[in-house]
Amino acid sequence: MAAIDVHDLRKTFKVQKNRGGLKGAFVDLFKREYNEVTAVKDISFQIPEGEICGYIGENGAGKSTTIKMLTGILVPTSGRLTVGGYVPYEEREKFVRNIGVVFGQRSQLWWDIGVIESFELLRKVYRVEEADYKKRLDELVERLELQELLNRPVRKLSLGQRMRCELVAALLHNPSIVFLDEPTIGLDIVVKSEIRSFLKDMNREHGTTILLTTHDLQDIEALCSRVIMLDDGSIIYDGGLDELKQRWGTGREVVFQFGTATKLNRLELLTEGMPVKWTAENNLGATVWIPLEMNVSDVLGRVVGQADITDIKIIETNTDDIVRSIYQSGSANKAEEANLALPREGAGHV
Amino acid sequence: MFNALSDAGSPQGGQDAGTEGQEFRRTERRLLLEAYFDFIRIRFLTMLAYRLNYYTGILIYSLNIGVNYFTWKAIYGQGESLGGFTAAQMTTYVAVSWMARAFYFNNLDREISTDIRDGSIAIQFIRPYNYVLAKMMQGLGEGMFRFLLFMIPGMALAMLLFPVHLPHDPAAWAGFLVMLFFSFLINSQINIITGLLAFFVENNEGLMRMKRVVVDLFSGLIIPISLFPGWLSSILKLLPFQAITYLPGSVFTGRVQGVGIWNVFGIQIIWFAVLLIPLFWLYRAARQRLFVQGG
Amino acid sequence: MYHLGLLSEYLKNYMKTRLTYRADFWVEVLSDLLFQATNLIFIFVIFMHTNSLAGWSQDEVVFVYGFFMVPWGVFACFVNMWNFSERYIVKGEMDRILTRPAHNLFQIFLENVDPPSLIGSLIGLLIMAVSGLNLGLPFEWWTIPALILLTISAAAIYMGIYTTLTALSFFSDAPTGIIPLMYNIQSYGRYPVTIYNRVIQVLLTWILPFAFVGVYPAGLFLQREEMTRMALLTPVMGAIFVSIGLFVWSRGVRKYKGAGS
């Protein structure tokens, strides 16, 4: 059975229409009009147990609205959904005992008291047995290296420290399905990779199903076997990450810094015959754009040794770039897009 | 530097005199004035947007007048006059005081202390207008909304239901309207002072609640000042609160007439001026705290 | 049992938080007491100008006020939703509440417990005792049980009314709500409602039944025969209004839109 099963899920919000100006405002006082905004438009997907799935799309695409329906916070306008065997909004209190939720931007923890106190309280709220709790806490604390932090009040933690504590708070009751909304937002690279490897291990050891939203393609590359992409409330892609990147990724960029002045036309000469594009700001720096079907190393092989390079930086596309490039691909590709979107119905997951 | 930013419109704006600079400053000043006017307008429109508040507000204000009217009726019993008020004057006083409250009442104290607590005041302080003045304008927008859409229909309703007598003397009307505006100013000053105190005490919630009760009770809204025992009413006459409700109400009910109007108006002006002192002092101290100590 | 356990846990956390901000605690207690004191002043001032308010003496009115303080303190201790709209809806903390396995309204009550309010109840009891002695009221075997039952019922009426009003912020977009306006109205239940006209009496009895948190139940102890029937109705009204509150609340939660995108 799928851990998350969604059929034709829709959410419409009623938004008040404001008439302009003073006169309009007076009219509004007595007679009001509303606009309907559909944030999520009849989406369907299934996520099997033990899968890590990335849920991506631009701001306002409907990601958060979907997550909030899946976690029982919002009641859908229409459609069917079950998560871990429950209809989330119907038996909310029973249902949420099996899930863990982390909203990257909001805290689960009590601001003024020690972290451990929050954990103790959550143990009671989730009715976790003392022994299970001890075992689980020890495990998490050791894995995330929180020993020093347990007695500090949350307001004295750094963002990275706090986020690790948030994870513990969401996982103390050992949920089988975990929702993460922007779990790495604002964190530095070290903490990000720590959190990624932690989530990966948890998925492997406990078979936890994870659905996460993110703007960081590296989160997805490190974690997800599957990506669902949302645009304007509809799913426009559901499948593997590689395929997504191949179809829409614009490519990668490599930024070079040179020790001595290097002319642009010389660089172009070096990569002659390759479908790459060079741009330069000045004689000491240049950027090359490499399409996805090419290996970066082939390009590097031609340039390294031929020029006096002091620094190389490879820039990967992030999900926003991919999404943007899908929009910009214009009407010519719309048909292809539609084709791609169709099979999701039956296949569920590629 | 910060001075120039938060007190835009002050002459510090441009040192390079000359017609061009003057012209520029004039435009700047005009724009700033329009900005302040916009604070009034936007708050007015915002108030209009919340119609649930509007409808229940009218109902609750009418109910307040009704309850107070009947309470006083019961207190009067057969009595002719209490503290210099006849029963008829008291009815008018109660109705007018509550309606005046609709105009001068605002939650500036709460708004300011929320701004302080969540830190957004730092951004507002460096915007090119005066924070306190902007708040005052917002309060005025709110007051004008209630004046036009609460007070006038509410007063009409009260006149239908209760024996309210409006004065015939134009001086009473003029005096009342001008004094009502000063009620608003004084009440807002007190609110702003209470709000700014959130900079200096960790939790001013209790303070705000206390202020609310004190203003309602000691301004003469619930009980006219002259009904308090002698010692208390002579203390209350030394406090600014009576200038909010009691003095304008006395003018409107005709208990104060002729030259007397000028006298009570003088008291209002004095309080307005006196309250500017702690207001300025607090504002400066708050800014200093924000910019020098970093909040 | 589970819920009682949670209550004690949250109270413990409350104490821990409070110990960090000790000065606040006393400011709050003091301001609460002053608030009550100003209301008493009103009563005393009125009775300087008259001997009876529609047949009620000063001691009787003060006794009603004393009773009024008791359920109010209990209610204010366990139910604090004054900033609900701002904190839980605008800032979106409702999301967190809804992803936890305890009843959402109960969680909100727990997160805002305010034990200092109970001091007001104690003072109310004291006022009742003093004015009761002045009046020579009898102390019967049923006085204490009745007091407890009526206090719980009156607190339930408050809870029902304020839960209903707070739940309106799920339906309406008003940020402040209309709750502050209620403060005045609830205090009208402290005076003998017979002084008002029919419309207001009906309103304070059946629609916003604040007479049931003050004058009616207190009438039982004051041996006011005309109020005995109403006093005995208090538990029924409590049950009805709590049910209404819970119903409107659960409808509201289904309408919750979440904060931001």
mmCIF file of N, CA and C in Angstrom, chain C residues 33 36 40 62-71 117-131 147:
data_model
loop_
_atom_site.group_PDB
_atom_site.id
_atom_site.type_symbol
_atom_site.label_atom_id
_atom_site.label_comp_id
_atom_site.label_asym_id
_atom_site.label_seq_id
_atom_site.Cartn_x
_atom_site.Cartn_y
_atom_site.Cartn_z
ATOM 1 N N LEU C 33 -5.167 43.226 39.865
ATOM 2 C CA LEU C 33 -5.834 43.649 41.088
ATOM 3 C C LEU C 33 -6.353 45.072 40.959
ATOM 4 N N GLN C 36 -9.526 45.180 39.053
ATOM 5 C CA GLN C 36 -10.679 44.818 39.881
ATOM 6 C C GLN C 36 -11.039 45.952 40.839
ATOM 7 N N LEU C 40 -14.654 48.077 41.756
ATOM 8 C CA LEU C 40 -15.244 48.259 43.086
ATOM 9 C C LEU C 40 -15.484 49.734 43.365
ATOM 10 N N VAL C 62 -21.936 44.411 46.102
ATOM 11 C CA VAL C 62 -20.532 44.043 46.288
ATOM 12 C C VAL C 62 -20.386 42.519 46.349
ATOM 13 N N PHE C 63 -21.336 41.864 46.996
ATOM 14 C CA PHE C 63 -21.310 40.401 47.060
ATOM 15 C C PHE C 63 -21.384 39.804 45.652
ATOM 16 N N VAL C 64 -22.283 40.348 44.828
ATOM 17 C CA VAL C 64 -22.384 39.868 43.441
ATOM 18 C C VAL C 64 -21.046 40.059 42.740
ATOM 19 N N TYR C 65 -20.420 41.213 42.974
ATOM 20 C CA TYR C 65 -19.137 41.469 42.342
ATOM 21 C C TYR C 65 -18.096 40.452 42.803
ATOM 22 N N GLY C 66 -18.111 40.155 44.103
ATOM 23 C CA GLY C 66 -17.179 39.153 44.628
ATOM 24 C C GLY C 66 -17.378 37.813 43.947
ATOM 25 N N PHE C 67 -18.640 37.404 43.808
ATOM 26 C CA PHE C 67 -18.890 36.136 43.116
ATOM 27 C C PHE C 67 -18.405 36.205 41.679
ATOM 28 N N PHE C 68 -18.700 37.305 41.026
ATOM 29 C CA PHE C 68 -18.313 37.494 39.628
ATOM 30 C C PHE C 68 -16.809 37.256 39.419
ATOM 31 N N MET C 69 -16.006 37.676 40.386
ATOM 32 C CA MET C 69 -14.554 37.537 40.239
ATOM 33 C C MET C 69 -14.097 36.083 40.269
ATOM 34 N N VAL C 70 -14.854 35.219 40.954
ATOM 35 C CA VAL C 70 -14.381 33.844 41.149
ATOM 36 C C VAL C 70 -14.336 33.063 39.829
ATOM 37 N N PRO C 71 -15.459 32.898 39.130
ATOM 38 C CA PRO C 71 -15.378 32.166 37.858
ATOM 39 C C PRO C 71 -14.520 32.886 36.822
ATOM 40 N N SER C 117 -4.061 34.520 37.427
ATOM 41 C CA SER C 117 -5.455 34.979 37.428
ATOM 42 C C SER C 117 -6.226 34.436 38.616
ATOM 43 N N LEU C 118 -5.789 33.279 39.140
ATOM 44 C CA LEU C 118 -6.523 32.674 40.245
ATOM 45 C C LEU C 118 -6.482 33.547 41.494
ATOM 46 N N ILE C 119 -5.503 34.431 41.573
ATOM 47 C CA ILE C 119 -5.451 35.342 42.717
ATOM 48 C C ILE C 119 -6.717 36.177 42.761
ATOM 49 N N GLY C 120 -7.205 36.572 41.574
ATOM 50 C CA GLY C 120 -8.460 37.318 41.506
ATOM 51 C C GLY C 120 -9.618 36.534 42.111
ATOM 52 N N SER C 121 -9.625 35.208 41.839
ATOM 53 C CA SER C 121 -10.686 34.375 42.410
ATOM 54 C C SER C 121 -10.620 34.380 43.929
ATOM 55 N N LEU C 122 -9.400 34.306 44.461
ATOM 56 C CA LEU C 122 -9.247 34.302 45.917
ATOM 57 C C LEU C 122 -9.787 35.598 46.517
ATOM 58 N N ILE C 123 -9.435 36.708 45.860
ATOM 59 C CA ILE C 123 -9.924 37.991 46.369
ATOM 60 C C ILE C 123 -11.435 38.063 46.273
ATOM 61 N N GLY C 124 -11.973 37.508 45.188
ATOM 62 C CA GLY C 124 -13.428 37.452 45.046
ATOM 63 C C GLY C 124 -14.067 36.716 46.207
ATOM 64 N N LEU C 125 -13.470 35.569 46.589
ATOM 65 C CA LEU C 125 -13.993 34.803 47.717
ATOM 66 C C LEU C 125 -13.965 35.639 48.995
ATOM 67 N N LEU C 126 -12.879 36.380 49.136
ATOM 68 C CA LEU C 126 -12.719 37.219 50.320
ATOM 69 C C LEU C 126 -13.817 38.284 50.372
ATOM 70 N N ILE C 127 -14.056 38.908 49.201
ATOM 71 C CA ILE C 127 -15.100 39.938 49.141
ATOM 72 C C ILE C 127 -16.461 39.326 49.473
ATOM 73 N N MET C 128 -16.716 38.124 48.934
ATOM 74 C CA MET C 128 -17.975 37.442 49.239
ATOM 75 C C MET C 128 -18.105 37.204 50.741
ATOM 76 N N ALA C 129 -17.008 36.765 51.353
ATOM 77 C CA ALA C 129 -17.049 36.453 52.783
ATOM 78 C C ALA C 129 -17.362 37.710 53.586
ATOM 79 N N VAL C 130 -16.652 38.812 53.255
ATOM 80 C CA VAL C 130 -16.843 40.036 54.032
ATOM 81 C C VAL C 130 -18.260 40.568 53.877
ATOM 82 N N SER C 131 -18.706 40.712 52.609
ATOM 83 C CA SER C 131 -20.040 41.281 52.434
ATOM 84 C C SER C 131 -21.109 40.293 52.888
ATOM 85 N N LEU C 147 -21.256 26.589 45.327
ATOM 86 C CA LEU C 147 -20.287 27.573 44.846
ATOM 87 C C LEU C 147 -19.381 26.955 43.790
#
